[in-house]
Short mmCIF file of C-alpha atoms and ligand atoms in Angstrom, two decimals:
data_model
loop_
_atom_site.label_atom_id
_atom_site.label_comp_id
_atom_site.label_asym_id
_atom_site.label_seq_id
_atom_site.Cartn_x
_atom_site.Cartn_y
_atom_site.Cartn_z
CA UNK A 1 -58.96 -25.13 52.78
CA UNK A 2 -58.60 -22.77 50.02
CA UNK A 3 -55.05 -21.30 48.63
CA UNK A 4 -53.69 -22.67 51.68
CA UNK A 5 -51.75 -26.01 49.67
CA UNK A 6 -51.65 -29.27 51.41
CA UNK A 7 -51.61 -29.58 55.05
CA UNK A 8 -48.28 -29.43 56.53
CA UNK A 9 -49.17 -31.77 59.32
CA UNK A 10 -52.29 -34.54 60.23
CA UNK A 11 -52.58 -36.00 63.73
CA UNK A 12 -55.35 -37.50 65.25
CA UNK A 13 -56.58 -36.16 68.64
CA UNK A 14 -56.16 -38.71 71.25
CA UNK A 15 -57.91 -39.14 74.97
CA UNK A 16 -54.38 -38.15 76.38
CA UNK A 17 -55.00 -34.85 75.06
CA UNK A 18 -58.16 -34.04 76.70
CA UNK A 19 -58.51 -31.26 79.52
CA UNK A 20 -60.91 -31.61 82.33
CA UNK A 21 -63.69 -30.83 80.60
CA UNK A 22 -63.06 -33.86 78.34
CA UNK A 23 -62.37 -31.59 75.29
CA UNK A 24 -59.23 -31.56 73.49
CA UNK A 25 -56.49 -29.06 75.08
CA UNK A 26 -55.64 -25.61 73.72
CA UNK A 27 -52.47 -25.88 74.36
CA UNK A 28 -52.13 -29.26 72.36
CA UNK A 29 -53.55 -27.65 69.34
CA UNK A 30 -51.25 -24.68 70.15
CA UNK A 31 -48.43 -27.33 69.78
CA UNK A 32 -49.59 -28.56 66.60
CA UNK A 33 -49.93 -25.17 65.26
CA UNK A 34 -46.08 -24.43 66.20
CA UNK A 35 -45.65 -27.37 64.51
CA UNK A 36 -46.83 -26.99 61.32
CA UNK A 37 -45.41 -23.05 61.24
CA UNK A 38 -41.70 -24.57 61.81
CA UNK A 39 -42.41 -26.70 58.75
CA UNK A 40 -43.65 -23.89 56.68
CA UNK A 41 -40.92 -21.15 57.88
CA UNK A 42 -37.97 -23.71 57.25
CA UNK A 43 -38.84 -23.83 53.72
CA UNK A 44 -37.19 -19.86 54.21
CA UNK A 45 -34.57 -20.99 56.68
CA UNK A 46 -33.85 -24.68 56.86
CA UNK A 47 -31.66 -24.92 59.42
CA UNK A 48 -33.30 -23.97 62.44
CA UNK A 49 -35.91 -21.31 63.47
CA UNK A 50 -37.56 -20.40 66.93
CA UNK A 51 -40.76 -19.11 67.67
CA UNK A 52 -40.82 -15.42 68.65
CA UNK A 53 -44.50 -14.56 68.70
CA UNK A 54 -48.04 -16.52 68.34
CA UNK A 55 -50.59 -14.05 67.77
CA UNK A 56 -54.29 -13.95 66.61
CA UNK A 57 -54.79 -17.15 68.16
CA UNK A 58 -58.73 -17.85 67.88
CA UNK A 59 -60.31 -21.30 69.01
CA UNK A 60 -63.23 -21.00 66.69
CA UNK A 61 -64.91 -24.48 67.63
CA UNK A 62 -64.01 -27.18 70.19
CA UNK A 63 -61.95 -30.24 69.34
CA UNK A 64 -63.05 -33.39 70.09
CA UNK A 65 -61.24 -37.03 70.89
CA UNK A 66 -61.14 -39.13 67.19
CA UNK A 67 -61.07 -36.02 65.39
CA UNK A 68 -58.35 -35.46 62.66
CA UNK A 69 -56.57 -32.60 62.70
CA UNK A 70 -55.04 -31.06 59.82
CA UNK A 71 -52.88 -27.75 59.97
CA UNK A 72 -52.31 -25.77 56.89
CA UNK A 73 -49.67 -23.29 57.01
CA UNK A 74 -48.89 -20.46 54.56
CA UNK A 75 -45.87 -18.10 54.90
CA UNK A 76 -47.59 -14.35 55.05
CA UNK A 77 -44.13 -12.19 55.00
CA UNK A 78 -40.33 -12.88 55.37
CA UNK A 79 -37.97 -10.21 57.05
CA UNK A 80 -34.69 -9.90 57.29
CA UNK A 81 -34.60 -13.00 59.93
CA UNK A 82 -38.28 -13.06 60.76
CA UNK A 83 -40.86 -15.14 58.94
CA UNK A 84 -44.57 -14.64 59.71
CA UNK A 85 -46.73 -17.70 59.01
CA UNK A 86 -50.71 -18.26 59.19
CA UNK A 87 -51.98 -21.39 60.20
CA UNK A 88 -55.46 -22.44 59.86
CA UNK A 89 -56.62 -26.06 61.97
CA UNK A 90 -59.43 -28.31 60.50
CA UNK A 91 -60.81 -31.23 62.05
CA UNK A 92 -62.44 -34.14 60.25
CA UNK A 93 -65.26 -35.80 62.37
CA UNK A 94 -68.09 -38.34 61.80
CA UNK A 95 -70.91 -36.91 62.99
CA UNK A 96 -73.89 -39.18 64.46
CA UNK A 97 -75.22 -39.76 60.77
CA UNK A 98 -71.79 -41.41 60.05
CA UNK A 99 -70.95 -38.62 57.79
CA UNK A 100 -67.68 -36.90 57.64
CA UNK A 101 -67.93 -33.03 58.28
CA UNK A 102 -64.77 -30.53 58.00
CA UNK A 103 -64.58 -28.19 60.66
CA UNK A 104 -62.27 -24.83 60.70
CA UNK A 105 -61.67 -24.96 64.35
CA UNK A 106 -58.38 -22.63 65.37
CA UNK A 107 -56.67 -20.09 63.33
CA UNK A 108 -53.10 -18.60 64.44
CA UNK A 109 -50.85 -16.08 62.99
CA UNK A 110 -46.91 -17.48 63.98
CA UNK A 111 -43.69 -15.74 63.73
CA UNK A 112 -40.17 -17.49 63.58
CA UNK A 113 -37.01 -15.91 63.44
CA UNK A 114 -33.93 -17.86 61.87
CA UNK A 115 -31.40 -18.63 63.69
CA UNK A 116 -27.78 -20.74 63.85
CA UNK A 117 -26.91 -23.89 65.90
CA UNK A 118 -26.23 -21.37 69.13
CA UNK A 119 -29.59 -19.59 68.68
CA UNK A 120 -28.24 -16.13 67.56
CA UNK A 121 -30.72 -14.70 64.70
CA UNK A 122 -29.14 -15.23 61.33
CA UNK A 123 -30.31 -13.47 58.35
CA UNK A 124 -32.72 -15.41 55.58
CA UNK A 125 -30.88 -16.25 52.41
CA UNK A 126 -31.57 -13.69 49.64
CA UNK A 127 -31.52 -16.72 47.29
CA UNK A 128 -34.41 -18.75 49.21
CA UNK A 129 -36.66 -15.52 49.36
CA UNK A 130 -36.34 -15.19 45.40
CA UNK A 131 -37.31 -18.40 45.30
CA UNK A 132 -40.28 -18.44 47.31
CA UNK A 133 -41.41 -15.30 45.94
CA UNK A 134 -40.78 -12.97 48.73
CA UNK A 135 -37.46 -11.09 47.62
CA UNK A 136 -39.56 -7.52 48.16
CA UNK A 137 -42.04 -8.56 51.12
C1 LIG B 1 -35.60 -15.12 68.46
C2 LIG B 1 -34.37 -14.25 69.03
C3 LIG B 1 -33.14 -15.12 68.70
C4 LIG B 1 -34.34 -12.91 68.65
O1 LIG B 1 -33.77 -12.19 69.45
P1 LIG B 1 -33.81 -10.74 69.22
O2 LIG B 1 -32.83 -9.96 69.32
O3 LIG B 1 -34.91 -10.29 70.42
O4 LIG B 1 -34.38 -10.49 67.96
P2 LIG B 1 -34.98 -8.83 67.42
O5 LIG B 1 -35.80 -8.10 68.53
O6 LIG B 1 -33.96 -8.24 66.51
O7 LIG B 1 -36.23 -9.55 66.37
C5 LIG B 1 -35.52 -10.26 65.29
C6 LIG B 1 -36.81 -10.35 64.26
O8 LIG B 1 -38.07 -10.54 64.90
C7 LIG B 1 -39.17 -9.82 64.62
N1 LIG B 1 -39.74 -9.50 66.10
C8 LIG B 1 -39.51 -9.40 67.26
N2 LIG B 1 -40.31 -9.33 68.10
C9 LIG B 1 -41.70 -9.76 67.45
C10 LIG B 1 -43.01 -10.04 67.72
N3 LIG B 1 -43.48 -9.73 69.19
N4 LIG B 1 -43.99 -10.54 66.97
C11 LIG B 1 -43.35 -10.44 65.71
N5 LIG B 1 -42.06 -10.36 65.12
C12 LIG B 1 -41.28 -9.83 66.17
C13 LIG B 1 -38.58 -8.57 64.70
O9 LIG B 1 -39.07 -7.56 63.82
C14 LIG B 1 -37.15 -9.04 63.62
O10 LIG B 1 -37.52 -9.19 62.53
P3 LIG B 1 -36.75 -9.00 61.06
O11 LIG B 1 -35.42 -9.57 61.25
O12 LIG B 1 -37.20 -9.78 59.80
O13 LIG B 1 -36.73 -7.24 60.84
C15 LIG B 1 -34.95 -14.19 70.68
O14 LIG B 1 -35.77 -13.38 70.86
C16 LIG B 1 -34.98 -15.79 71.48
O15 LIG B 1 -33.90 -16.41 71.67
N6 LIG B 1 -36.29 -15.69 72.12
C17 LIG B 1 -36.50 -17.18 72.59
C18 LIG B 1 -37.16 -17.89 71.31
C19 LIG B 1 -37.50 -19.37 71.74
O16 LIG B 1 -36.82 -19.90 72.58
N7 LIG B 1 -38.79 -19.83 71.31
C20 LIG B 1 -39.49 -20.89 71.99
C21 LIG B 1 -40.51 -20.61 72.74
S1 LIG B 1 -40.95 -21.70 73.83
#
């Protein structure tokens, strides 16, 4: 996936993750998105982050049992305590002819807040912002 770096998370969709129609449950995909976004956000807040919002979640294509799911995550914006992350989900799937296809299945924007051990919001270190090129974002 262009400009997104390496996937933050890869996982195989299993039968236990299906909904009543036999496709992979949207909530399971949201959980993978949240986990991948946390991995990206913790580059700016290594101790702990919590999810404050999930926006613009678009399920573009269904996910099926056996799909290899890759979640790419890229930090878009860093505030005083918040970190906005774009997450893109790609499914690798073998088609009927035995060819591997990569399908962009879901995208989302997730915002995290840097918190301390007690769950109180905590300003993001200026040094980490500088290291990651977000000092003026
Ligand atoms: C995260 C939490 C500590 C924030 O406390 P708060 O006093 O409500 O925080 P604020 O309103 O000051 O917002 C904190 C930051 O989040 C941003 N924010 C607030 N609401 C937002 C929203 N709906 N979407 C995106 N960002 C939002 C604010 O702009 C602020 O960013 P900044 O510091 O970079 O300027 C608190 O809301 C909380 O504990 N929420 C539960 C988190 C949780 O349990 N998540 C898992 C859900 S299962």
